[in-house]
Tab-separated table of C-alpha atoms in Angstrom:
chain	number	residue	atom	x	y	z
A	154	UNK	CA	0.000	0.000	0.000
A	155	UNK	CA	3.171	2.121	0.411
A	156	UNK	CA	3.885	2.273	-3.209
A	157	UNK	CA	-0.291	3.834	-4.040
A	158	UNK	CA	-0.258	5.774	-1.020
A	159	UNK	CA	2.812	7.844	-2.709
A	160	UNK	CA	1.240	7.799	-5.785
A	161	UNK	CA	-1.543	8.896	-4.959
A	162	UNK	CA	0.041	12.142	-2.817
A	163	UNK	CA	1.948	12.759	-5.785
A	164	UNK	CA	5.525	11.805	-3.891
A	165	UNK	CA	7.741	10.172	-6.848
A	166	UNK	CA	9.685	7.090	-5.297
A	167	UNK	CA	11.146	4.291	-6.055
A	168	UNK	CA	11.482	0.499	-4.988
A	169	UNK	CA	13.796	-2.133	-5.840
A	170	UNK	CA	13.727	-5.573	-4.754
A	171	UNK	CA	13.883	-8.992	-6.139
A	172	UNK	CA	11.802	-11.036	-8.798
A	173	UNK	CA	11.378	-14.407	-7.477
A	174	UNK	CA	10.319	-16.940	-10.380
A	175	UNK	CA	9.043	-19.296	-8.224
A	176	UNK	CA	7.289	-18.622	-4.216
A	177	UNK	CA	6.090	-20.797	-1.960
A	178	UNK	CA	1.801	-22.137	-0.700
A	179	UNK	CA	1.083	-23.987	1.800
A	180	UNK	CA	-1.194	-27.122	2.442
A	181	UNK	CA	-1.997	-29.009	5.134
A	182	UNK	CA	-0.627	-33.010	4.797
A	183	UNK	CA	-1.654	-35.446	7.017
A	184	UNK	CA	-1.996	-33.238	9.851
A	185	UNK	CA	1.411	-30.839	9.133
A	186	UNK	CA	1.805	-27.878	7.202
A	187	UNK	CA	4.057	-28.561	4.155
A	188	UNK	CA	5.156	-25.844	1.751
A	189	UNK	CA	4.557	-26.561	-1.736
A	190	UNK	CA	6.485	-24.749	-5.140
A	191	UNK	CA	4.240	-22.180	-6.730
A	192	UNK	CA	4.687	-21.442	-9.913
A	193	UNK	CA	3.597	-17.904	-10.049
A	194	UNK	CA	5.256	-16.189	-13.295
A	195	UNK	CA	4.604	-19.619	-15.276
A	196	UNK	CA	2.335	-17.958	-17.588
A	197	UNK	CA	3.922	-14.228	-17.520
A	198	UNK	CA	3.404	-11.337	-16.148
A	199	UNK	CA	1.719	-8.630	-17.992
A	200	UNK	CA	2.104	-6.450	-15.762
A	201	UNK	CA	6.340	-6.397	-15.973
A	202	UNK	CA	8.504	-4.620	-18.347
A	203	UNK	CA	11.285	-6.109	-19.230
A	204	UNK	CA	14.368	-3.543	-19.154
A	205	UNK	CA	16.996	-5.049	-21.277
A	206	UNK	CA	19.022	-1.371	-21.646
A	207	UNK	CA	19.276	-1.736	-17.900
A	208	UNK	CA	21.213	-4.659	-17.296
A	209	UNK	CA	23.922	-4.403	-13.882
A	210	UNK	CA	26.630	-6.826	-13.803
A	211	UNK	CA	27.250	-8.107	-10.112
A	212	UNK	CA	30.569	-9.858	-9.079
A	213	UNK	CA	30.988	-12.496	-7.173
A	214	UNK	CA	33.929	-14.531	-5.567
A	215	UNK	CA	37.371	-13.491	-7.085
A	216	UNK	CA	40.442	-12.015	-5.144
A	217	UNK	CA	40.698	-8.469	-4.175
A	218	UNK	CA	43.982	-6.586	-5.836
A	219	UNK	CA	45.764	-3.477	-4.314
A	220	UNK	CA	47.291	-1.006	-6.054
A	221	UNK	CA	48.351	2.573	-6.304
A	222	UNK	CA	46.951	5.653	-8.515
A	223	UNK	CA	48.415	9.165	-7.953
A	224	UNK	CA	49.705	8.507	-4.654
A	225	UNK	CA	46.573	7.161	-2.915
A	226	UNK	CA	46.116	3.047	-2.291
A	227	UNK	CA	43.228	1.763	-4.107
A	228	UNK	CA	41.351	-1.702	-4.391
A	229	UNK	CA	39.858	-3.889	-6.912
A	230	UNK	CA	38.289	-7.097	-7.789
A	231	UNK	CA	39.465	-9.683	-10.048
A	232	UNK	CA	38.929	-13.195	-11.417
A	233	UNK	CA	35.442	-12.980	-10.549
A	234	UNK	CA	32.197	-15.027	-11.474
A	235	UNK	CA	29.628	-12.274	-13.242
A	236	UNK	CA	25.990	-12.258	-12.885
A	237	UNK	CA	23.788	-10.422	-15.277
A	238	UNK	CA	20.920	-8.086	-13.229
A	239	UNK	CA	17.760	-8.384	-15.311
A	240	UNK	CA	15.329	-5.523	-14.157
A	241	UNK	CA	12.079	-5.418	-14.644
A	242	UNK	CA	9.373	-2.698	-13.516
A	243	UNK	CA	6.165	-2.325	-12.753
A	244	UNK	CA	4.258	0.426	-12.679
A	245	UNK	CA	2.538	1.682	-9.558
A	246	UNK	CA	-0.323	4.429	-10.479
A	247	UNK	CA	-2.101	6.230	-7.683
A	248	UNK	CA	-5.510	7.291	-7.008
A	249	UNK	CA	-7.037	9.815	-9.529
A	250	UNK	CA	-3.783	11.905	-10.632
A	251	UNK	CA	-1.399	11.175	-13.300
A	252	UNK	CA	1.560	9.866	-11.168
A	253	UNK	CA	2.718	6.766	-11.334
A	254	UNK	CA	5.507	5.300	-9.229
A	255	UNK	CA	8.057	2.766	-10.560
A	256	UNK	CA	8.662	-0.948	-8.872
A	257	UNK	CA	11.856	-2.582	-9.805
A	258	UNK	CA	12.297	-5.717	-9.605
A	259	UNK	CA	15.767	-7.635	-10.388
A	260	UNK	CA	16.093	-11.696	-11.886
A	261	UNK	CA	19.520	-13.269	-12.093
A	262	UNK	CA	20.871	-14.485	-15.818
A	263	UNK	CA	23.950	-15.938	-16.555
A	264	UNK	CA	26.595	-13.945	-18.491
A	265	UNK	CA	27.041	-17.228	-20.222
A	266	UNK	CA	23.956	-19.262	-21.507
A	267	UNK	CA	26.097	-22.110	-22.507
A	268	UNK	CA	29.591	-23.567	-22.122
A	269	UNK	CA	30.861	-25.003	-25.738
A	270	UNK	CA	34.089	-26.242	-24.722
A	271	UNK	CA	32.141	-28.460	-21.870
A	272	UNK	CA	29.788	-29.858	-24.337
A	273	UNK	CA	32.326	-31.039	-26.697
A	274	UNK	CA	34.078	-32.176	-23.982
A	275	UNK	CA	30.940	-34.511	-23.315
A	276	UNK	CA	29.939	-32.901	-20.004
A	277	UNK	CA	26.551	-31.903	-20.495
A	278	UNK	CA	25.190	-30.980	-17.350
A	279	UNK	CA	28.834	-29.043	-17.126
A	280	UNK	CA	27.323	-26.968	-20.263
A	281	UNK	CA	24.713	-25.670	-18.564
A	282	UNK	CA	26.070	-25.403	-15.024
A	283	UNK	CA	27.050	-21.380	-15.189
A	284	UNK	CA	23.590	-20.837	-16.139
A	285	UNK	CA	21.571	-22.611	-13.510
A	286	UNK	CA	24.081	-21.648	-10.945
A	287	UNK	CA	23.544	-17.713	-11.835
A	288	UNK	CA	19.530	-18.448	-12.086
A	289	UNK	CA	19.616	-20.311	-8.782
A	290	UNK	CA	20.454	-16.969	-6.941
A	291	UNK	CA	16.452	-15.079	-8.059
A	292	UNK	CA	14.557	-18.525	-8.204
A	293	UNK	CA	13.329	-19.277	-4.501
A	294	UNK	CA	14.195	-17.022	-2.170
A	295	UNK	CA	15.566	-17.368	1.874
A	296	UNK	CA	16.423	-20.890	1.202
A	297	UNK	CA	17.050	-23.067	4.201
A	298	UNK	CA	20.370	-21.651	5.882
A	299	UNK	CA	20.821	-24.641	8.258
A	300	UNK	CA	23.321	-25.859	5.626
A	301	UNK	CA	26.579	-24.034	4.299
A	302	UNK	CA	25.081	-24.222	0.774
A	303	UNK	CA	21.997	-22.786	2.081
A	304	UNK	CA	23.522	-19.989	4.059
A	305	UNK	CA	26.106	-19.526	1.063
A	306	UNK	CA	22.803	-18.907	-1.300
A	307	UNK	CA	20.991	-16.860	0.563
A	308	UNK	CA	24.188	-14.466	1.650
A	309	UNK	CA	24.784	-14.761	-2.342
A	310	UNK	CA	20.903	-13.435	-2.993
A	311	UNK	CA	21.281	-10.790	-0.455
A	312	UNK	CA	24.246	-9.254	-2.331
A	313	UNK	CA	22.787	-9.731	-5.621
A	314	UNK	CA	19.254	-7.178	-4.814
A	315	UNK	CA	21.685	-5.106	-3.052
A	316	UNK	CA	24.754	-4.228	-5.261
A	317	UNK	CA	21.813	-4.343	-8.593
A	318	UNK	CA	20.071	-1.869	-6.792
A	319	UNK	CA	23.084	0.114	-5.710
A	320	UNK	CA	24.450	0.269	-9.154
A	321	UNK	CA	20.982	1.085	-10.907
A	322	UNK	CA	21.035	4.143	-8.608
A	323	UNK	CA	24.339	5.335	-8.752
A	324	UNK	CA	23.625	5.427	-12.695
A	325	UNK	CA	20.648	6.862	-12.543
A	326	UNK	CA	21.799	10.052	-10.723
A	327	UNK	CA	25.020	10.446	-12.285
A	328	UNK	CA	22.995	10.781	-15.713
A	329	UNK	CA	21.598	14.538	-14.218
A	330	UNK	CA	24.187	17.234	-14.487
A	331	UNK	CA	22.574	18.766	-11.553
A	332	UNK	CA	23.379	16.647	-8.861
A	333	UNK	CA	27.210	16.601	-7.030
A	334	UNK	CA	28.225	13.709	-4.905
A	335	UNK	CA	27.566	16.731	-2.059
A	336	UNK	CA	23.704	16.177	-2.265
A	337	UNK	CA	23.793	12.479	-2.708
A	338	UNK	CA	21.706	12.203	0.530
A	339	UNK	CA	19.172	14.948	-0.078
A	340	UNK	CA	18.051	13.236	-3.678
A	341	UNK	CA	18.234	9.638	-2.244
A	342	UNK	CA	17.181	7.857	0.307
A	343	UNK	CA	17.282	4.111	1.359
A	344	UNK	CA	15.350	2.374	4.130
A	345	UNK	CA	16.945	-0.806	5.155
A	346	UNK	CA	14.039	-3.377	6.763
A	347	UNK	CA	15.592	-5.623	9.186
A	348	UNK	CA	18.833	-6.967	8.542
A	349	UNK	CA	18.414	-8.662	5.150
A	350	UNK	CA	19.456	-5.536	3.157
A	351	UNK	CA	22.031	-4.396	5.681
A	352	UNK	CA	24.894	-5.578	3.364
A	353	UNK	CA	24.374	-2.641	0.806
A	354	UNK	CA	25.715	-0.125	3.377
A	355	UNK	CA	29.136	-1.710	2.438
A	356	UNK	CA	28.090	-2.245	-0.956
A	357	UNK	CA	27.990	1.828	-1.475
A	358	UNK	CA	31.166	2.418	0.926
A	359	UNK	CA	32.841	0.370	-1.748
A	360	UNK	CA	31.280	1.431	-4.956
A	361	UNK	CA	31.978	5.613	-3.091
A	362	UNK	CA	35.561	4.309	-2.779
A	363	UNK	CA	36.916	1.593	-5.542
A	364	UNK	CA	34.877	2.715	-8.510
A	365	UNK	CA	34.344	6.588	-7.813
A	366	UNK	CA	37.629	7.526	-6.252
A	367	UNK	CA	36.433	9.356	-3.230
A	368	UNK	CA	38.273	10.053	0.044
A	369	UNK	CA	37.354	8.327	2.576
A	370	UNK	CA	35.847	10.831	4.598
A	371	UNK	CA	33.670	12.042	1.748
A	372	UNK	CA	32.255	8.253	0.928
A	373	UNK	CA	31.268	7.576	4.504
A	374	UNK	CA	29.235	10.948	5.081
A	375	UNK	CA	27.571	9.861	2.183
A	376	UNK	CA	26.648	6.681	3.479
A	377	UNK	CA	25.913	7.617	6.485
A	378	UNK	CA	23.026	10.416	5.561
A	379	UNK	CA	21.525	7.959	3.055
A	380	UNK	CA	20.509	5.417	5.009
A	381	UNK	CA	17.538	4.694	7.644
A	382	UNK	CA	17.091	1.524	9.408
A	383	UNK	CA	13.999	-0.643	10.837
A	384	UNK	CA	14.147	-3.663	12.990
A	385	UNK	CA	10.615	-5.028	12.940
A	386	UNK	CA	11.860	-8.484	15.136
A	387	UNK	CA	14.057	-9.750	17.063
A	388	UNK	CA	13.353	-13.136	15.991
A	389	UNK	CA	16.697	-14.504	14.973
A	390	UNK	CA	16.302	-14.357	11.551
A	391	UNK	CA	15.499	-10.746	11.251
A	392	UNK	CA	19.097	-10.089	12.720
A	393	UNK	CA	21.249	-12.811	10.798
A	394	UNK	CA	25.227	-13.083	11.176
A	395	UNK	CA	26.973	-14.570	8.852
A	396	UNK	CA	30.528	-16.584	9.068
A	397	UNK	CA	33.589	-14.681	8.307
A	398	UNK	CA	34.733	-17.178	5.729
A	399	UNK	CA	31.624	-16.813	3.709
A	400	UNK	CA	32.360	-13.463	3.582
C-alpha cells in the first residue's frame, strides 16, 4: 500500500527488490503444514517490463587486488564469477492523478547461456552449469540456511538485490548534471528493513571508494546520511550473522 499511497500524494519514489520466479503455498498433509512450489510467473506477467538497456553486472567470488593511482592506495576485484541483473518494472499508479511510481524488480541471468568447450568435452550438465548456478540466486528465495550451501545462497541473494540496486542508482543520478556527490543524501534515500538488506551499506562504501575515487571521509558521510534503518523483530532471523569465511 506504500507504493499507491505515494502515488496517490503525488511523492515520486522508487522500490527495488527482487523477482522471485518461483514462491512458496502452503497445504496441510496429514496433519502438518508442508510448503509446496508455486509457480507464479509460469504464464507471464503482464504487468512487468522487461528492461533489457538496464542490465547491472554483479561480481561475485574473485580475489581483491591493491594497487596505487596518484599517490593514494586503491582496491579492486578480479577473477570474478559475473551475474547479469535483469530488471524489470512495474508500474505503480495512484488514485485519480497522473503519477505513477516505478517498482523494480531484479532476476539473475547468466553472463554465459552455454559452455561449448564443456559440451564437446561430453559434459553436459557441465554446459549448462554457469547458467543454472547464476539463475539459482532469483529462483526461490531465503532458502534453508541450516546448511553451508543454504547460508552460502541466501548471503549470495542478499548481495545480488543489493549491489543491482546500488548500481541502478548510482547510474541513474550520475545521468543529471545537476546533482554533485555533495547532495547524494538529499536526492536519495534508502530504508533498510531488518537486517536482510544491511549488506548494501558496504556495498555503497565500496562502490563511493573503488569505482568513484572518493576520500574516505567524503564516501562515509555519504553513506551515512543515506541510510535509515527498521528492525521489525528480534526473531533470529530478522538479525542474521553470517561466518567470516563466507564473507
Amino acid at each position: 500500500f506504500f507504493f499507491n499511497d505515494t502515488a496517490t500524494t503525488e511523492i515520486y519514489t522508487r522500490s527495488i527488490v527482487g523477482s522471485v520466479r518461483c514462491v512458496q503455498e502452503t497445504a496441510i498433509r496429514d496433519g502438518y503444514q508442508v510448503e509446496l512450489p508455486d509457480y507464479w510467473l509460469s504464464r507471464g506477467n503482464p504487468w512487468e517490463i522487461e528492461r533489457c538497456d538496464a542490465t547491472v553486472n554483479v561480481h561475485f567470488y574473485g580475489r581483491v587486488e591493491k594497487y596505487n593511482e596518484g599517490g593514494n592506495e586503491r582496491f579492486r576485484l578480479a577473477d570474478y564469477d559475473t551475474v547479469q541483473a535483469m530488471p524489470y518494472d512495474i508500474p505503480i499508479p495512484g488514485y485519480n492523478t497522473f503519477n505513477t511510481n516505478n517498482l523494480r524488480l531484479w532476476r539473475a541471468c547468466p553472463s554465459t547461456e552455454f559452455d561449448f568447450r564443456s559440451f564437446n568435452a561430453g559434459d553436459y550438465f557441465g554446459a549448462v552449469k554457469i547458467k543454472q548456478k547464476a539463475e539459482s540466486i532469483s529462483s526461490v528465495l531465503y532458502p534453508n540456511d541450516m546448511s553451508y550451501e543454504g547460508k552460502e545462497l541466501r548471503l549470495k541473494q542478499e548481495y545480488f538485490f543489493c549491489a543491482a540496486t546500488l548500481n541502478d542508482i548510482v547510474r541513474r543520478f550520475k545521468k543529471s548534471s545537476r546533482h554533485t556527490w555533495a547532495n547524494f543524501s538529499e536526492k536519495v534515500s534508502i530504508q533498510l528493513n531488518d537486517t536482510h538488506p544491511a549488506i548494501a551499506i558496504a556495498e555503497l562504501m565500496r562502490i563511493l571508494l573503488d569505482d568513484e575515487k572518493m576520500p574516505y571521509p567524503e564516501a562515509f558521510n555519504i553513506v551515512s546520511q543515506t541510510f535509515s534503518y527498521t528492525n521489525h523483530t528480534v526473531l533470529p532471523e530478522a538479525l542474521e550473522k553470517w561466518d567470516v569465511a563466507l564473507l
